[in-house]
Every structure is written in structure tokens, then in C-alpha cells.
Short mmCIF file of C-alpha atoms in Angstrom, two decimals:
data_model
loop_
_atom_site.label_atom_id
_atom_site.label_comp_id
_atom_site.label_asym_id
_atom_site.label_seq_id
_atom_site.Cartn_x
_atom_site.Cartn_y
_atom_site.Cartn_z
CA MET L 729 20.49 -15.74 0.95
CA THR L 730 21.74 -18.72 3.00
CA GLN L 731 19.01 -20.52 4.95
CA SER L 732 19.68 -21.22 8.62
CA ILE L 733 18.75 -24.37 10.53
CA LEU L 734 18.67 -25.00 14.27
CA LEU L 735 19.53 -28.61 15.17
CA VAL L 736 18.42 -29.74 18.63
CA GLU L 737 19.78 -33.24 19.42
CA ASP L 738 21.35 -34.63 22.61
CA ASP L 739 23.17 -37.52 20.93
CA ASP L 740 26.66 -36.16 20.22
CA THR L 741 27.41 -38.48 17.30
CA LEU L 742 24.09 -37.90 15.53
CA ARG L 743 24.23 -34.16 16.18
CA SER L 744 27.72 -33.94 14.67
CA THR L 745 26.83 -36.12 11.66
CA VAL L 746 23.64 -34.21 10.76
CA ALA L 747 25.30 -30.82 11.28
CA ARG L 748 28.16 -31.69 8.90
CA PHE L 749 25.69 -33.00 6.32
CA LEU L 750 23.56 -29.84 6.44
CA LYS L 751 26.60 -27.59 6.16
CA ARG L 752 27.71 -29.49 3.04
CA LEU L 753 24.29 -28.72 1.59
CA GLY L 754 24.98 -25.02 2.07
CA PHE L 755 22.93 -24.31 5.20
CA GLU L 756 24.04 -22.29 8.20
CA VAL L 757 23.68 -24.64 11.17
CA GLU L 758 23.47 -24.00 14.90
CA ALA L 759 23.59 -27.28 16.88
CA VAL L 760 22.55 -27.53 20.56
CA ALA L 761 21.95 -30.44 22.94
CA THR L 762 19.20 -29.21 25.30
CA GLY L 763 15.74 -27.71 25.23
CA ALA L 764 16.83 -24.67 27.22
CA ALA L 765 19.61 -23.92 24.73
CA ALA L 766 17.16 -24.32 21.87
CA LEU L 767 14.70 -21.82 23.36
CA ALA L 768 17.53 -19.37 24.01
CA GLN L 769 18.55 -19.56 20.33
CA LEU L 770 14.98 -19.22 19.10
CA ARG L 771 14.47 -16.08 21.20
CA THR L 772 17.44 -14.32 19.63
CA HIS L 773 17.77 -15.78 16.11
CA ARG L 774 15.54 -16.43 13.14
CA TYR L 775 15.72 -19.90 11.63
CA ALA L 776 14.02 -21.25 8.52
CA ILE L 777 13.90 -24.81 9.92
CA THR L 778 14.29 -26.30 13.38
CA LEU L 779 15.17 -30.01 13.65
CA LEU L 780 14.00 -31.01 17.09
CA ASP L 781 14.58 -34.26 19.01
CA LEU L 782 11.51 -35.10 21.09
CA HIS L 783 13.54 -36.70 23.90
CA LEU L 784 15.93 -34.19 25.45
CA PRO L 785 17.75 -34.46 28.80
CA ASP L 786 16.24 -31.35 30.42
CA MET L 787 12.71 -31.08 29.00
CA GLY L 788 10.32 -32.73 26.56
CA GLY L 789 10.62 -31.82 22.92
CA LEU L 790 6.87 -31.10 22.75
CA ASP L 791 7.31 -28.53 25.51
CA VAL L 792 10.08 -26.86 23.52
CA LEU L 793 7.90 -26.94 20.42
CA GLY L 794 4.91 -25.40 22.16
CA ALA L 795 6.92 -22.59 23.75
CA ALA L 796 8.83 -21.84 20.54
CA VAL L 797 5.75 -21.75 18.30
CA ASP L 798 3.90 -19.41 20.68
CA ALA L 799 6.87 -17.03 20.88
CA ASP L 800 7.53 -17.00 17.13
CA ASP L 801 3.86 -16.57 16.27
CA ALA L 802 3.82 -13.44 18.42
CA ALA L 803 6.86 -12.18 16.56
CA GLY L 804 5.24 -13.04 13.23
CA SER L 805 8.09 -15.13 11.83
CA ALA L 806 7.72 -18.73 12.97
CA PRO L 807 10.16 -21.30 11.53
CA LEU L 808 8.99 -24.75 10.46
CA PHE L 809 9.70 -27.56 12.93
CA ILE L 810 10.66 -31.09 11.92
CA VAL L 811 10.66 -33.39 14.91
CA MET L 812 13.00 -36.39 15.22
CA THR L 813 12.02 -39.35 17.34
CA ALA L 814 13.33 -42.85 17.97
CA TYR L 815 9.85 -43.91 19.02
CA PRO L 816 7.77 -44.42 15.88
CA GLU L 817 4.43 -44.30 17.64
CA VAL L 818 1.37 -42.83 15.99
CA ARG L 819 0.40 -40.84 19.06
CA THR L 820 3.86 -39.24 19.23
CA ALA L 821 3.66 -38.10 15.60
CA VAL L 822 0.10 -36.82 15.98
CA ALA L 823 0.98 -34.94 19.17
CA SER L 824 3.91 -33.22 17.50
CA LEU L 825 1.83 -32.19 14.48
CA LYS L 826 -0.93 -30.84 16.72
CA ALA L 827 1.66 -28.87 18.66
CA GLY L 828 2.67 -27.07 15.48
CA ALA L 829 5.31 -29.24 13.81
CA TYR L 830 5.50 -29.28 10.03
CA ASP L 831 6.41 -32.98 9.87
CA TYR L 832 8.38 -35.69 11.66
CA ILE L 833 11.06 -38.26 10.82
CA ASN L 834 11.82 -41.49 12.63
CA LYS L 835 15.28 -42.45 13.82
CA PRO L 836 17.36 -43.94 12.40
CA PHE L 837 16.82 -42.05 9.16
CA ASP L 838 18.61 -41.79 5.85
CA LEU L 839 20.27 -38.42 5.35
CA GLU L 840 18.87 -38.20 1.82
CA ASP L 841 15.35 -38.61 3.24
CA LEU L 842 16.09 -35.78 5.65
CA ARG L 843 17.31 -33.59 2.78
CA GLU L 844 14.08 -34.18 0.83
CA LEU L 845 11.97 -33.41 3.91
CA ILE L 846 13.86 -30.16 4.49
CA ARG L 847 13.46 -29.21 0.82
CA ARG L 848 9.69 -29.67 1.05
CA ALA L 849 9.57 -27.70 4.29
CA LEU L 850 11.46 -24.77 2.76
CA GLU L 851 9.13 -24.79 -0.25
CA THR L 852 6.13 -24.74 2.09
CA ARG L 853 7.63 -21.88 4.09
CA GLN L 854 8.17 -19.87 0.91
CA LEU L 855 4.59 -20.50 -0.20
CA ARG L 856 3.31 -19.34 3.20
CA HIS L 857 5.32 -16.16 2.88
CA GLU L 858 3.89 -15.57 -0.60
CA VAL L 859 0.34 -16.08 0.64
CA ALA L 860 0.94 -13.75 3.60
CA TRP L 861 2.38 -11.15 1.24
CA ARG L 862 -0.60 -11.43 -1.11
CA ARG L 863 -2.99 -11.05 1.83
CA ALA L 864 -1.16 -7.95 3.00
CA GLN L 865 -1.23 -6.51 -0.51
CA ALA L 866 -4.95 -7.13 -0.78
CA ARG L 867 -5.70 -5.57 2.60
CA SER L 868 -3.52 -2.53 2.01
CA ALA L 869 -4.72 -1.95 -1.55
CA SER L 870 -6.65 1.30 -1.41
CA ALA L 871 -9.82 1.78 -3.39
CA ASP L 872 -8.45 4.91 -5.06
CA GLU L 873 -10.45 4.46 -8.23
CA LEU L 874 -13.66 3.67 -6.31
CA ARG L 875 -14.46 7.35 -5.96
CA GLY L 876 -17.28 9.15 -7.66
CA GLY L 877 -20.84 10.35 -7.51
CA THR L 878 -22.30 9.75 -10.95
CA ALA L 879 -25.40 7.57 -11.06
CA VAL L 880 -23.85 5.00 -13.39
CA PHE L 881 -20.86 4.60 -11.08
CA LEU L 882 -22.92 4.36 -7.89
CA ASP L 883 -25.18 1.74 -9.47
CA MET L 884 -22.13 -0.31 -10.41
CA LEU L 885 -20.70 0.03 -6.89
CA GLU L 886 -23.97 -1.10 -5.32
CA THR L 887 -23.95 -4.18 -7.55
CA THR L 888 -20.35 -4.87 -6.51
CA HIS L 889 -21.24 -4.83 -2.82
CA LYS L 890 -24.20 -7.17 -3.36
CA VAL L 891 -22.12 -9.59 -5.42
CA ALA L 892 -19.35 -9.59 -2.79
CA ALA L 893 -21.73 -11.04 -0.22
CA ALA L 894 -22.93 -13.80 -2.58
CA GLY L 895 -20.79 -16.65 -1.20
CA LYS L 896 -18.73 -18.56 -3.78
CA VAL L 897 -20.68 -17.32 -6.80
CA PRO L 898 -18.27 -16.72 -9.73
CA VAL L 899 -18.08 -13.15 -10.97
CA LEU L 900 -17.30 -11.76 -14.42
CA ILE L 901 -16.14 -8.13 -14.54
CA ARG L 902 -16.36 -6.40 -17.91
CA GLY L 903 -14.94 -3.05 -18.92
CA GLU L 904 -12.41 -1.24 -21.06
CA SER L 905 -8.72 -1.28 -20.25
CA GLY L 906 -7.85 1.05 -17.40
CA VAL L 907 -11.30 1.33 -15.79
CA GLY L 908 -10.20 -0.40 -12.57
CA LYS L 909 -11.33 -4.00 -13.00
CA GLU L 910 -8.76 -5.32 -10.54
CA LYS L 911 -9.84 -2.72 -7.96
CA ILE L 912 -13.42 -3.94 -8.24
CA ALA L 913 -12.22 -7.53 -7.90
CA HIS L 914 -10.25 -6.53 -4.77
CA THR L 915 -13.38 -4.95 -3.36
CA ILE L 916 -15.36 -8.12 -3.93
CA HIS L 917 -12.73 -10.12 -2.05
CA GLN L 918 -12.36 -7.63 0.79
CA ARG L 919 -16.12 -7.35 1.35
CA SER L 920 -16.71 -11.09 1.24
CA MET L 921 -16.53 -13.76 3.93
CA ARG L 922 -13.18 -14.70 2.36
CA ALA L 923 -11.46 -11.43 3.24
CA ASP L 924 -9.12 -13.22 5.66
CA GLY L 925 -8.27 -15.82 3.04
CA PRO L 926 -5.67 -15.49 0.28
CA TRP L 927 -6.08 -13.11 -2.64
CA VAL L 928 -4.29 -14.54 -5.67
CA THR L 929 -4.11 -13.02 -9.15
CA LEU L 930 -3.20 -14.36 -12.57
CA ASN L 931 -3.07 -12.42 -15.83
CA CYS L 932 -4.09 -14.88 -18.53
CA ALA L 933 -2.45 -12.76 -21.22
CA SER L 934 0.95 -12.53 -19.54
CA LEU L 935 2.27 -16.07 -20.04
CA PRO L 936 2.45 -18.60 -22.88
CA GLU L 937 0.07 -21.53 -22.67
CA GLY L 938 2.52 -24.05 -21.17
CA LEU L 939 3.77 -21.76 -18.42
CA LEU L 940 0.25 -20.53 -17.69
CA GLU L 941 -0.97 -24.09 -17.13
CA SER L 942 1.92 -24.83 -14.76
CA GLU L 943 1.35 -21.54 -12.93
CA LEU L 944 -2.35 -22.25 -12.47
CA PHE L 945 -2.35 -25.98 -11.71
CA GLY L 946 1.21 -26.54 -10.48
CA HIS L 947 3.27 -29.57 -11.47
CA GLU L 948 4.86 -32.69 -10.08
CA ARG L 949 8.57 -33.33 -10.14
CA GLY L 950 9.55 -34.69 -13.57
CA ALA L 951 6.32 -33.54 -15.25
CA PHE L 952 8.49 -31.89 -17.93
CA THR L 953 12.17 -31.32 -18.64
CA ASP L 954 12.77 -28.44 -16.20
CA ALA L 955 10.41 -29.69 -13.48
CA LYS L 956 13.09 -30.52 -10.93
CA HIS L 957 10.78 -30.06 -7.96
CA THR L 958 7.09 -30.33 -7.21
CA LYS L 959 5.38 -26.93 -7.46
CA ARG L 960 2.03 -25.90 -6.07
CA GLY L 961 -0.07 -23.83 -8.44
CA LEU L 962 -2.09 -20.69 -7.82
CA LEU L 963 -5.23 -22.77 -7.36
CA GLU L 964 -3.68 -24.30 -4.23
CA LEU L 965 -2.40 -20.94 -3.03
CA ALA L 966 -5.92 -19.51 -3.38
CA ASP L 967 -7.54 -22.27 -1.30
CA GLY L 968 -9.97 -20.64 1.12
CA GLY L 969 -9.83 -17.32 -0.72
CA THR L 970 -10.29 -15.70 -4.11
CA LEU L 971 -8.55 -16.31 -7.43
CA PHE L 972 -8.68 -13.33 -9.80
CA LEU L 973 -8.24 -14.28 -13.46
CA ASP L 974 -7.50 -11.09 -15.36
CA GLU L 975 -7.89 -10.96 -19.16
CA ILE L 976 -9.84 -14.23 -19.16
CA GLY L 977 -10.61 -13.67 -22.84
CA ASP L 978 -6.95 -14.44 -23.60
CA LEU L 979 -7.06 -17.88 -21.97
CA ALA L 980 -5.83 -20.49 -24.47
CA PRO L 981 -8.62 -22.71 -25.88
CA ALA L 982 -6.82 -25.84 -24.64
CA LEU L 983 -6.97 -24.59 -21.03
CA GLN L 984 -10.61 -23.52 -21.11
CA PRO L 985 -12.13 -27.00 -20.51
CA LYS L 986 -9.65 -27.61 -17.67
CA LEU L 987 -10.66 -24.37 -15.98
CA LEU L 988 -14.33 -25.21 -16.53
CA ARG L 989 -13.87 -28.50 -14.69
CA VAL L 990 -12.30 -26.76 -11.70
CA LEU L 991 -15.16 -24.28 -11.62
CA GLU L 992 -17.68 -27.10 -11.60
CA THR L 993 -15.95 -29.56 -9.24
CA GLN L 994 -13.36 -27.54 -7.28
CA ARG L 995 -10.95 -30.37 -8.04
CA PHE L 996 -7.90 -30.67 -10.31
CA ARG L 997 -4.61 -32.48 -10.88
CA ARG L 998 -1.16 -30.95 -11.04
CA LEU L 999 0.69 -31.42 -14.32
CA GLY L 1000 2.13 -34.92 -14.27
CA GLY L 1001 0.07 -35.80 -11.19
CA GLN L 1002 -2.32 -38.68 -10.63
CA THR L 1003 -3.98 -37.52 -7.40
CA GLU L 1004 -6.90 -35.11 -7.49
CA ILE L 1005 -6.60 -32.09 -5.22
CA SER L 1006 -9.67 -30.42 -3.72
CA VAL L 1007 -9.79 -26.66 -3.16
CA ASP L 1008 -12.27 -24.09 -1.94
CA VAL L 1009 -11.83 -21.12 -4.27
CA ARG L 1010 -14.01 -18.26 -5.43
CA PHE L 1011 -13.34 -17.26 -9.04
CA VAL L 1012 -13.47 -13.65 -10.17
CA ALA L 1013 -12.61 -13.06 -13.83
CA ALA L 1014 -12.23 -9.87 -15.85
CA THR L 1015 -12.01 -9.00 -19.52
CA HIS L 1016 -12.08 -6.06 -21.91
CA ARG L 1017 -13.05 -8.38 -24.76
CA ASP L 1018 -16.51 -9.17 -26.14
CA LEU L 1019 -16.78 -12.78 -24.99
CA ARG L 1020 -20.10 -13.31 -26.78
CA ALA L 1021 -18.46 -12.41 -30.08
CA MET L 1022 -15.61 -14.78 -29.22
CA ILE L 1023 -18.15 -17.54 -28.61
CA GLN L 1024 -19.54 -16.95 -32.08
CA ASP L 1025 -16.11 -17.24 -33.72
CA GLY L 1026 -15.23 -20.31 -31.65
CA SER L 1027 -12.37 -18.82 -29.63
CA PHE L 1028 -14.16 -18.95 -26.26
CA ARG L 1029 -16.28 -21.77 -24.85
CA GLU L 1030 -19.93 -20.95 -24.29
CA ASP L 1031 -20.20 -23.25 -21.27
CA LEU L 1032 -17.21 -21.58 -19.61
CA TYR L 1033 -18.72 -18.16 -20.29
CA PHE L 1034 -21.99 -19.07 -18.60
CA ARG L 1035 -20.16 -20.65 -15.66
CA LEU L 1036 -18.11 -17.50 -15.12
CA ASN L 1037 -20.98 -15.11 -15.82
CA VAL L 1038 -23.16 -16.13 -12.88
CA ALA L 1039 -22.80 -12.59 -11.52
CA ALA L 1040 -21.71 -9.83 -13.94
CA ILE L 1041 -20.40 -6.35 -13.26
CA ASP L 1042 -20.00 -3.79 -16.04
CA ILE L 1043 -17.64 -0.93 -15.19
CA PRO L 1044 -18.47 2.31 -17.01
CA PRO L 1045 -15.68 4.09 -18.93
CA LEU L 1046 -14.42 7.35 -17.50
CA ARG L 1047 -15.98 9.36 -20.35
CA ASP L 1048 -19.39 8.30 -18.99
CA ARG L 1049 -18.44 9.58 -15.52
CA GLN L 1050 -17.59 13.19 -16.40
CA GLN L 1051 -18.58 14.51 -12.98
CA ASP L 1052 -16.01 12.22 -11.37
CA ILE L 1053 -13.03 13.32 -13.49
CA LEU L 1054 -12.06 16.35 -11.42
CA THR L 1055 -12.64 14.49 -8.13
CA LEU L 1056 -10.29 11.72 -9.25
CA ALA L 1057 -7.76 14.20 -10.65
CA ARG L 1058 -7.50 16.04 -7.33
CA HIS L 1059 -7.27 12.78 -5.44
CA PHE L 1060 -4.37 11.57 -7.58
CA LEU L 1061 -2.54 14.86 -6.96
CA GLU L 1062 -3.03 14.48 -3.20
CA GLN L 1063 -1.74 10.94 -3.42
CA VAL L 1064 1.33 11.50 -5.58
CA ALA L 1065 2.56 14.78 -4.02
CA PRO L 1066 3.96 13.25 -0.80
CA GLU L 1067 5.42 10.37 -2.79
CA ILE L 1068 7.58 12.71 -4.88
CA GLY L 1069 8.22 15.18 -2.05
CA ILE L 1070 6.22 18.22 -3.17
CA ASP L 1071 3.25 20.23 -1.93
CA VAL L 1072 -0.11 19.32 -3.42
CA PRO L 1073 -0.29 21.46 -6.58
CA ALA L 1074 -3.08 23.90 -7.28
CA ILE L 1075 -4.95 23.67 -10.58
CA ALA L 1076 -5.10 26.66 -12.93
CA PRO L 1077 -8.56 27.62 -14.27
CA GLU L 1078 -7.74 26.55 -17.84
CA VAL L 1079 -7.00 22.97 -16.80
CA PRO L 1080 -10.47 21.60 -15.81
CA PRO L 1081 -12.03 22.29 -19.24
CA LEU L 1082 -9.21 20.37 -20.86
CA LEU L 1083 -9.61 17.43 -18.47
CA LEU L 1084 -13.36 17.36 -18.93
CA SER L 1085 -13.35 17.60 -22.72
CA TYR L 1086 -10.87 14.77 -23.28
CA PRO L 1087 -12.44 11.32 -23.98
CA TRP L 1088 -9.87 9.38 -21.85
CA PRO L 1089 -9.43 6.26 -23.97
CA GLY L 1090 -7.08 4.89 -21.28
CA ASN L 1091 -9.69 5.64 -18.61
CA ILE L 1092 -8.67 5.99 -14.94
CA ARG L 1093 -5.19 4.60 -15.53
CA GLU L 1094 -4.54 7.32 -18.11
CA LEU L 1095 -5.93 10.05 -15.84
CA ARG L 1096 -3.65 8.94 -13.01
CA ASN L 1097 -0.62 9.01 -15.31
CA VAL L 1098 -1.51 12.47 -16.63
CA MET L 1099 -1.91 13.92 -13.12
CA GLU L 1100 1.31 12.32 -11.86
CA ARG L 1101 3.19 13.78 -14.83
CA ALA L 1102 1.62 17.19 -14.28
CA ALA L 1103 2.49 17.13 -10.58
CA ILE L 1104 6.12 16.33 -11.35
CA LEU L 1105 6.38 19.07 -13.99
CA SER L 1106 4.70 21.63 -11.74
CA GLY L 1107 7.20 21.03 -8.94
CA GLY L 1108 4.47 21.63 -6.38
CA GLY L 1109 3.33 24.92 -7.90
CA THR L 1110 0.20 25.46 -9.96
CA ILE L 1111 -0.61 22.99 -12.69
CA SER L 1112 -1.26 24.84 -15.94
CA SER L 1113 -2.21 23.65 -19.41
CA THR L 1114 1.50 23.52 -20.34
CA HIS L 1115 1.92 20.61 -17.90
CA LEU L 1116 -0.66 18.48 -19.73
CA PRO L 1117 0.08 16.16 -22.67
CA ARG L 1118 -0.47 17.55 -26.16
CA GLU L 1119 -3.41 15.23 -26.89
CA LEU L 1120 -5.49 16.99 -24.23
CA HIS L 1121 -5.04 20.30 -26.04
CA ASP L 1122 -6.41 18.85 -29.27
CA GLU L 1123 -9.90 18.41 -27.85
CA ARG L 1124 -12.72 20.93 -27.54
CA THR L 1125 -15.24 21.01 -24.74
CA PRO L 1126 -18.72 20.18 -26.10
CA GLY L 1127 -21.02 23.16 -25.84
CA ALA L 1128 -18.24 25.53 -24.79
CA PRO L 1129 -18.84 29.22 -25.61
CA ALA L 1130 -16.73 30.95 -28.23
CA TRP L 1131 -14.51 32.81 -25.75
CA ALA L 1132 -13.39 29.45 -24.28
CA THR L 1133 -11.80 28.35 -27.56
CA ASP L 1134 -11.36 31.54 -29.62
CA PRO L 1135 -8.67 33.88 -28.22
CA ASP L 1136 -9.79 36.68 -30.59
CA THR L 1137 -13.15 37.01 -28.84
CA ILE L 1138 -12.70 39.75 -26.21
CA ARG L 1139 -15.60 41.13 -24.15
CA PRO L 1140 -15.87 43.09 -20.90
CA LEU L 1141 -15.71 40.93 -17.78
CA SER L 1142 -19.05 42.30 -16.50
CA GLU L 1143 -20.77 40.98 -19.62
CA ILE L 1144 -19.44 37.44 -19.48
CA GLU L 1145 -19.31 36.62 -15.75
CA GLY L 1146 -22.71 35.00 -15.72
CA GLU L 1147 -21.98 33.16 -18.95
CA TYR L 1148 -18.68 31.92 -17.54
CA ILE L 1149 -20.35 30.69 -14.34
CA GLU L 1150 -22.91 28.81 -16.42
CA HIS L 1151 -20.07 27.31 -18.45
CA VAL L 1152 -18.27 26.07 -15.33
CA LEU L 1153 -21.52 24.66 -13.97
CA TYR L 1154 -21.96 22.84 -17.27
CA LEU L 1155 -18.48 21.36 -16.97
CA CYS L 1156 -19.26 20.24 -13.42
CA GLY L 1157 -22.55 18.66 -14.38
CA GLY L 1158 -24.49 21.17 -12.29
CA ASN L 1159 -22.50 20.46 -9.12
CA LYS L 1160 -22.44 23.89 -7.41
CA THR L 1161 -19.92 22.88 -4.74
CA GLN L 1162 -17.46 21.69 -7.36
CA ALA L 1163 -18.08 24.75 -9.52
CA ALA L 1164 -17.50 27.11 -6.58
CA SER L 1165 -14.22 25.35 -5.82
CA LEU L 1166 -13.03 25.77 -9.41
CA LEU L 1167 -14.09 29.43 -9.45
CA GLY L 1168 -12.31 30.11 -6.17
CA VAL L 1169 -15.42 31.35 -4.36
CA THR L 1170 -17.65 30.03 -1.62
CA ARG L 1171 -20.84 28.18 -2.44
CA ALA L 1172 -22.84 31.05 -0.91
CA THR L 1173 -21.07 33.56 -3.20
CA LEU L 1174 -21.82 31.41 -6.22
CA ARG L 1175 -25.48 31.16 -5.19
CA ASN L 1176 -25.70 34.93 -4.84
CA LYS L 1177 -24.17 35.47 -8.28
CA LEU L 1178 -26.64 33.04 -9.84
CA THR L 1179 -29.57 34.94 -8.32
CA ASP L 1180 -28.30 38.44 -9.19
#
């Protein structure tokens, strides 16, 4: 997509020269000579960069800048302003920066210097968009997996809320794959004083060591063969917010001491850089690995482990939250149905025992996938056992009576109603409301049957 630039300059020769230069660089350029014309363009067009002369014939450039920044902020899409001035006074530069300018350049200037300044401005604008996008993602991320009523889950959630309020304290989240570690990390960020700051994530297992280092720390131009431009790393993007390091157990040994130093000092250097950069970042890390065992075999630094493990959260696997399985399953159906354009499916009586007896090695992620698949196959009708993956049919519910697994056992309904109710209550962990829902009766009816 071609970037557009608004050029505001009353000198005809300079305006023509700069406009031609920018067009040769591939930009779309709109050139005007007055402040009024500039404001008219800014009200009706979106520009990536505005080059603004501070001395215009009809109004001051600072007045144009102030009015334009206010209007664009309200619209949520402000361009970056580079002011041009023939008066290289400190107070002029400071005033323009305070008014909202990205930077300034003194006349006369070299066109190559202007090109470099515009390149940096566009990079900054892109980074701001990325940060805004990450913030929006974090705020809109629903806590779908943070549902449940089992004691082990509620204890974990209480710990999460306490840890969230603990300032900049690093957090280590442990749990099997698919239990919702990133959701817990999101919750920590959203419930902290940093909720309005950036939320930045990095999967330490997703990139090779060299690329991971560049992604985390950034690099200076010329730091390596393909480093044609300076790049800010995720540490800089996370300044004032939270950096989530997923799969920290996969962090390369060579990067571990570098991360440890940032944790301890909140300072670092870009690759190829000489200047130290200070940041204010809270670190939240997650792993499914046994880091203590990795310390013993020398693949993970003990000092880094203790620095990350100031506050620890252990997420229970789904098999230890049996009472929550059906609650989550219904929630996923309610969530996916409108997305695929169907009514929320009902659940046939034979399905809950299968869901509850399965050990869910993939945890919540696997349950979500199973329910989405079942919803699609059901077409909005009733989900039956035929809509579930074969592996769920290979399990048996612990403690289930013979008639639940042996089709040859046939008895009169009057003889087994009470036994069946007890079986459903067992599956629901004694939750009468949930059992009544599965049985298709009211809670009062279920209570009456239990007392008959």
C-alpha cells in the first residue's frame, strides 16, 4: 500500500522540489501552501506523514499542528508530523515537539536527511499501530477458559488475582499444554496497574536462536547481513506493560544470561548497539516443562529460574477439574454456534458420560476443538455420540454401572431410575443443578425423586 504525505510549505521552489523528490521515492504527495489548506486536507484525508513549515502566510505552523493533532486524535488515526523551520532555535523545536510533532528538521536540509527522517517516522508509526493492536487484542480477549467451580481451579484463580496486583513481580505459570496458560497471563495483565500499557507476547519455541534474539532485543542497522534498518525489539514495545514469554523452557542457553540481566536491571542493548536502553516491563513466563529437572541436566539456568519464579501459578489439568468439563463444553457450543451460523446444539444424554470419562490429554484446547467439531457435524441439531471423535468412545466412565457400558443388560425402567439418577449425580460431582439439567428435569423434580 502506497504511503501518503501532506507537504505544507509556502515557498514555491522548495515545495516543488520536495514534492518531486518524495514522488520519486514512491509516496503519494499532496502539496499545499497555507495552513487553512492543510487543515482542509487533514479533515478529509488520512496521511501517514505531514511535513509542516512553521512559518506560513495565513497562520502559525504550531496552530496548524495543534488543531490537526486534536482532530486526528478524536478520529483515532493521527499522522506523524515533521516540522520544517528556517529558524534553528531550541525553543522553536521544543514547542513543536510539545505540540505533538514527531521530529523537526532545519532549513536548508539535505533531501537524503529528510528521507531518513521520514523512514524513521514511518517505522515509529507502524510500531505504534502494532502496540495499539496488541492492546486491543489483550482487552478484547475473553476469559473463556477461566470458567469453573472446582476447588482446585478456584484456588488457582484466587492466586492469579493476588499475583496480578503485585506490581512488577515476575510470574512463572506452569501447566500442561492446552490448560490456558496464556489466558492466565492475560488475566494478570488485565487486572494489574499495567492494563492500559502494551501486552506483548513471544513464543520462545517458535523461532531459531538468532531470530529470537533479534525479535526480543531488536537490532541496529548493519548488525548483520540483512539488517538494513534499525528495528525495535519486543522489549521496547512492551515498555510500560507486560511481556509474556511463552515456552520459556525452550529459550536457548545462550540467551538465558541476557534475559536474566534484563530481569535484574531493566536495561539492554540492541544487537549491534552500543547504547543501553532502559525499559519498564513486567515479565510473565510460562512453561509445560519441568524446569527443575532442566536445571539438574544443565539446560536451564538456576539463577534465571529463581528470578522468574518470584510468584508461581500452577494451572490444574482438565482431568482434575471434572465438574467443569460440561460447563466448558456448553460454553464452547454457545460461542461457536453463531460463528458458524447455526443454533446452539442440544446435547444427547449419552454424550456427557463420554466427555466426563475421557482424560483430555490436550486439556481445554482439546475440549474446545472437540465441541467445535461436534457443533459443525450436528448442523445445529442434537449432538450425539456419533459426532464425537473415536478416542472418546474408547474410554469407560470410572464407577459406571453395568447398564452404562453393557448393551446386553436390560432391566425395567422403574428398577433403574434411582440408580441412573445416582450415576448422573456421580458424573456431575454431586452438583444437583447440573444433574437436573442433564436429566431434563427441574431441580425440584430431581429432589423429589431422590427423597421418594
